[in-house]
CSV table of C-alpha atoms in Angstrom, one decimal:
chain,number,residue,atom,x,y,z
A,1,UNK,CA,-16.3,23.6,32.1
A,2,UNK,CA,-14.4,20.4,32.8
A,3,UNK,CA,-13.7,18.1,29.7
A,4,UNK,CA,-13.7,13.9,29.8
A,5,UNK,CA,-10.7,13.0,28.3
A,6,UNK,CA,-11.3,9.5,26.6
A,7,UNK,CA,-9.9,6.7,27.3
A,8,UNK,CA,-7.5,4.7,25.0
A,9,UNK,CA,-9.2,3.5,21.5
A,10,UNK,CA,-11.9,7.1,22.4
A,11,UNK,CA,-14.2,4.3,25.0
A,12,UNK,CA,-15.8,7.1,27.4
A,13,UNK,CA,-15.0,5.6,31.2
A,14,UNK,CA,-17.6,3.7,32.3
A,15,UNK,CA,-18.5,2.4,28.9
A,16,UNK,CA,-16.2,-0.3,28.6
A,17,UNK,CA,-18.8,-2.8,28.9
A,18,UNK,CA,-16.6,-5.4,30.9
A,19,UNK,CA,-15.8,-6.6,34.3
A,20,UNK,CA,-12.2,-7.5,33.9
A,21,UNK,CA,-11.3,-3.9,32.3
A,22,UNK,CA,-10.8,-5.6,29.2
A,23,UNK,CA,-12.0,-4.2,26.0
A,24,UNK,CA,-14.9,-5.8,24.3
A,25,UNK,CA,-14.9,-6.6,20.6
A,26,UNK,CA,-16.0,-3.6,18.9
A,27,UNK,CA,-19.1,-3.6,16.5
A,28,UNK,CA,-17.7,-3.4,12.9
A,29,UNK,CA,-19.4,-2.9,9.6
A,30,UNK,CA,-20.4,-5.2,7.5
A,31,UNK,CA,-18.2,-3.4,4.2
A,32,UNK,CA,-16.5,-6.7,2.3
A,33,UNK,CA,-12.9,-7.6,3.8
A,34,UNK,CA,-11.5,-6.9,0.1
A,35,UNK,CA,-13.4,-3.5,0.0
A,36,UNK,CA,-11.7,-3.0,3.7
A,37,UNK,CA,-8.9,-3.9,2.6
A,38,UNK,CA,-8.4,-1.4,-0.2
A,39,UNK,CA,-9.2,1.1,2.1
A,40,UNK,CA,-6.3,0.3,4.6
A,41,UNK,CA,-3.7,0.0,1.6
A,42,UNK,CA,-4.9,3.5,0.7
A,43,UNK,CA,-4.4,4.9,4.2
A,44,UNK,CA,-0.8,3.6,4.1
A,45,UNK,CA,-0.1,5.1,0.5
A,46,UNK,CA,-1.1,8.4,2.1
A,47,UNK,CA,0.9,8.1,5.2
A,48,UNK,CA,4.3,6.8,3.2
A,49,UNK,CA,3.8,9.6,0.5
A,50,UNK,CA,3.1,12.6,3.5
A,51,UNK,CA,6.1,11.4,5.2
A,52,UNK,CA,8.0,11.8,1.7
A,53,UNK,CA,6.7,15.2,0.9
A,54,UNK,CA,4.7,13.9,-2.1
A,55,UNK,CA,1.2,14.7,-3.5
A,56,UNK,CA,-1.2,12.3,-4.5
A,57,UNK,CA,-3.6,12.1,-7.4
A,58,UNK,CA,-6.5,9.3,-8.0
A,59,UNK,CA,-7.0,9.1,-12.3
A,60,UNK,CA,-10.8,9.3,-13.2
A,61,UNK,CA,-11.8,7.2,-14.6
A,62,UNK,CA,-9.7,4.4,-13.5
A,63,UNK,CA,-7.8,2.9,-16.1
A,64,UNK,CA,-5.8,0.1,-14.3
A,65,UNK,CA,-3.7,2.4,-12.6
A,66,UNK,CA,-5.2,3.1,-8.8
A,67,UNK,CA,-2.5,5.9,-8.1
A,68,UNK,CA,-0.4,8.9,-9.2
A,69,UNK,CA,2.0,10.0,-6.9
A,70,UNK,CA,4.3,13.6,-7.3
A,71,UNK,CA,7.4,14.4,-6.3
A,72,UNK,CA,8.5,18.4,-6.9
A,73,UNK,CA,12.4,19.0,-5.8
A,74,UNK,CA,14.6,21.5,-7.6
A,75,UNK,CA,17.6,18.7,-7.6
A,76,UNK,CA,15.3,16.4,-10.1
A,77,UNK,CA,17.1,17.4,-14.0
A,78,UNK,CA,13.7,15.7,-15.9
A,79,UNK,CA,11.8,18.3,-14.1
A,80,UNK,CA,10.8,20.3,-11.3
A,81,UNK,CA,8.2,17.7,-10.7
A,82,UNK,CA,8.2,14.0,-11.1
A,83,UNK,CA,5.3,11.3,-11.5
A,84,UNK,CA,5.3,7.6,-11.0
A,85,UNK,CA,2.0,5.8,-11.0
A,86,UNK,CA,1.1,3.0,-8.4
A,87,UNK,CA,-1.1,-0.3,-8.6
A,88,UNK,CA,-1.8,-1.3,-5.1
A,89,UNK,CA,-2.9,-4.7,-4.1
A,90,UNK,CA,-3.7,-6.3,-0.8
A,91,UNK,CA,-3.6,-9.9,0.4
A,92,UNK,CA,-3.9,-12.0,3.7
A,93,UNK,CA,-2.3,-15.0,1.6
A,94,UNK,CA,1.0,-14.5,2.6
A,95,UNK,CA,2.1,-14.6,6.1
A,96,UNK,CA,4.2,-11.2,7.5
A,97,UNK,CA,7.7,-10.6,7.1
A,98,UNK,CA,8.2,-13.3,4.5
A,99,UNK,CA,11.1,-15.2,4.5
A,100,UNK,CA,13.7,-15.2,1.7
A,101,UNK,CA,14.5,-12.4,-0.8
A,102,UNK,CA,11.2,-13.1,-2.6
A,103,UNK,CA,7.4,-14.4,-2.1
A,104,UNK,CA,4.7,-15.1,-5.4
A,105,UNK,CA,1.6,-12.5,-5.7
A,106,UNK,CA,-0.9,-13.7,-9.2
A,107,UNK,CA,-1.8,-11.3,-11.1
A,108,UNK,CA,-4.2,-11.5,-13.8
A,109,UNK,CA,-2.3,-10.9,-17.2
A,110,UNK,CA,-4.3,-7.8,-18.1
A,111,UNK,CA,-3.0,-5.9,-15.0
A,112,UNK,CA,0.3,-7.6,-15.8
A,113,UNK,CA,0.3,-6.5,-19.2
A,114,UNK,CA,0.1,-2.7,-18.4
A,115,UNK,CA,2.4,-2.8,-15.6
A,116,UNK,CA,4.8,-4.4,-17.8
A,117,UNK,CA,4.8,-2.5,-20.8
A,118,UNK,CA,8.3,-0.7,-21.9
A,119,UNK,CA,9.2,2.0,-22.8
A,120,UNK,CA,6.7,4.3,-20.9
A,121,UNK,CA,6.7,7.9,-20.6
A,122,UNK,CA,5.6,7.5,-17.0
A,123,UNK,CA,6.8,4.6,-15.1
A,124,UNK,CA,4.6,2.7,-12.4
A,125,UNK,CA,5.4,0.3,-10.0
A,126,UNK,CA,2.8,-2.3,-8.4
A,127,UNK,CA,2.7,-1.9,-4.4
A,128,UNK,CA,1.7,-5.3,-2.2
A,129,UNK,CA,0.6,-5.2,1.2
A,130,UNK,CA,0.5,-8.1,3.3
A,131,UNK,CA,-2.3,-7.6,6.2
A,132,UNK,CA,-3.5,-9.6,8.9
A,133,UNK,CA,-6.6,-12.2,8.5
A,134,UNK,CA,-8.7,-10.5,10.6
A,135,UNK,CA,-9.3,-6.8,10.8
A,136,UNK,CA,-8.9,-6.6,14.3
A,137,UNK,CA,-5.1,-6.9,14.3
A,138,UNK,CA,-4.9,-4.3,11.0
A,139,UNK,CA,-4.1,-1.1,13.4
A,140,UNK,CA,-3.0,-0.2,16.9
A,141,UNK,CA,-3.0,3.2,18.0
A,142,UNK,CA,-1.3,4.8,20.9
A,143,UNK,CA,-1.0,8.9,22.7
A,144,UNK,CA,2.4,8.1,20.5
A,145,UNK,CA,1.8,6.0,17.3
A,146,UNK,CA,-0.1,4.2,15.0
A,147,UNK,CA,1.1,0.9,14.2
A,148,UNK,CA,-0.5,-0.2,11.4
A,149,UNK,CA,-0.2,-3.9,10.1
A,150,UNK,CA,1.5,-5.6,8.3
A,151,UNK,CA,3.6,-3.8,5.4
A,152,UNK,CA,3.9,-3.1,2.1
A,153,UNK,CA,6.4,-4.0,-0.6
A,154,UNK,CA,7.1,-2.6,-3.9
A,155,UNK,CA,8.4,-3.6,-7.4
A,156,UNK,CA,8.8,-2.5,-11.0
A,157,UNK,CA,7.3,-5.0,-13.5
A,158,UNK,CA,8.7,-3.3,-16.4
A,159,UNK,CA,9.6,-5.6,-19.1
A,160,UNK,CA,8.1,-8.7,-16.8
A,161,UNK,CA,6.8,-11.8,-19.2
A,162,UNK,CA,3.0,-13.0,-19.2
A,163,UNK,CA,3.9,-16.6,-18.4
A,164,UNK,CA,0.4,-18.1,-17.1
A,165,UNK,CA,-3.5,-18.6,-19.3
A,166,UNK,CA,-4.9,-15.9,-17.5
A,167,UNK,CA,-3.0,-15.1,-14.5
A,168,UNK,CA,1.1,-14.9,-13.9
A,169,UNK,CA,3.0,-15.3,-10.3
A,170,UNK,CA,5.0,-12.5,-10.0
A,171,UNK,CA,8.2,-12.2,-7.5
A,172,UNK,CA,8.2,-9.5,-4.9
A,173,UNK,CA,11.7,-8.8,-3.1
A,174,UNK,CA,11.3,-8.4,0.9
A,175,UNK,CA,14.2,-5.9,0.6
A,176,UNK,CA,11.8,-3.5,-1.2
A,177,UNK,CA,10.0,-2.4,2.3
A,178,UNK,CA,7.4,0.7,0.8
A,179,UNK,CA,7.7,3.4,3.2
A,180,UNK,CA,8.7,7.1,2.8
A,181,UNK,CA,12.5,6.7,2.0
A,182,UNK,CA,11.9,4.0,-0.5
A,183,UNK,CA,9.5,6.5,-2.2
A,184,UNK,CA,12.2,9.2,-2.1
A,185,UNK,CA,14.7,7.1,-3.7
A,186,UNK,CA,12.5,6.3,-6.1
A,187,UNK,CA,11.3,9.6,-7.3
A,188,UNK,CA,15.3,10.5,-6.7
A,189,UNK,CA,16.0,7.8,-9.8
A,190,UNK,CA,13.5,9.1,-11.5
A,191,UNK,CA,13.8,12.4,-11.1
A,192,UNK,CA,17.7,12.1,-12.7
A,193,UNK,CA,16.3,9.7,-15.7
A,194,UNK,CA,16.1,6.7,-14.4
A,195,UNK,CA,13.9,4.0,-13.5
A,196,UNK,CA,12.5,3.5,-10.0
């Protein structure tokens, strides 16, 4: 029995639907951008923290904290096993690879508040990612990647002032790419006592 391999993007041949070979738009759901968009950041906290050898946990119920993220190496002298927890938010505000050493994200000052407190037993860190306006340039895939746009950058708020009535501009540095050696570094500083 012969198999069809697909064609790129899993289109059977034949079912293309147009003349010039090119691709038609595909027929996406009608799940809220924001809703979509939480999703994606998700699938990119799971990707970094595979890559880093990490294990995830999601805190039911939610209390303002999305993720907890694990990171077991005999080297850590805190503890076999280290835990940060991660606040992930997603805009299409800012435009990719932003230049500078900073750009603003709002947050409101509750979510502020509890990624600011100090001292914590735990620390966390809030996770940005910039995506495209429309969902259509969010992923790529090829037979040798997935390209997944645009990226995501990280920061501790520890200590950070509430400064606005309901919602404070934070500063996030462009140096702090999120990706799997950023989160090994991290848990690495944390895993000797220190802070991410």
């Amino acid at each position: 029995m012969a198999l069809t391999r697909p064609e790129p993007g899993g289109a059977l041949p034949g079912r293309t639907g147009a003349q010039d070979g090119a691709r038609p738009a595909p027929l996406r759901g009608t799940l809220a951008t924001t809703a979509c968009m939480e999703t994606l950041q998700v699938g990119y906290l799971h990707a970094v923290a595979a890559a880093a050898g990490c294990s995830l946990s999601q805190p039911f119920p939610d209390n303002g904290i999305d993720w907890q993220v694990n990171h077991g190496a005999p080297e850590h002298t805190v503890d076999d096993e280290v835990t940060i927890k991660v606040q992930l938010k997603a805009t299409y505000q800012v435009a990719p690879a932003p230049p500078g050493p900073t750009f603003g994200f709002t947050l409101d000052n509750e979510h502020l508040v509890k990624l600011a407190r100090t001292p914590v037993a735990v620390h966390k860190i809030l996770v940005v990612m910039l995506v495209p306006r429309e969902r259509d340039q969010w992923l790529a895939a090829g037979h040798d990647r997935l390209d997944l746009r645009h990226c995501c950058y990280w920061t501790n708020l520890a200590g950070h002032p509430v400064t606005g009535r309901r919602r404070t501009t934070v500063r996030i540095p462009t140096t702090r790419i999120f990706d799997d050696r950023a989160l090994c570094e991290i848990m690495t500083r944390v895993g000797s006592g220190g802070t991410p």
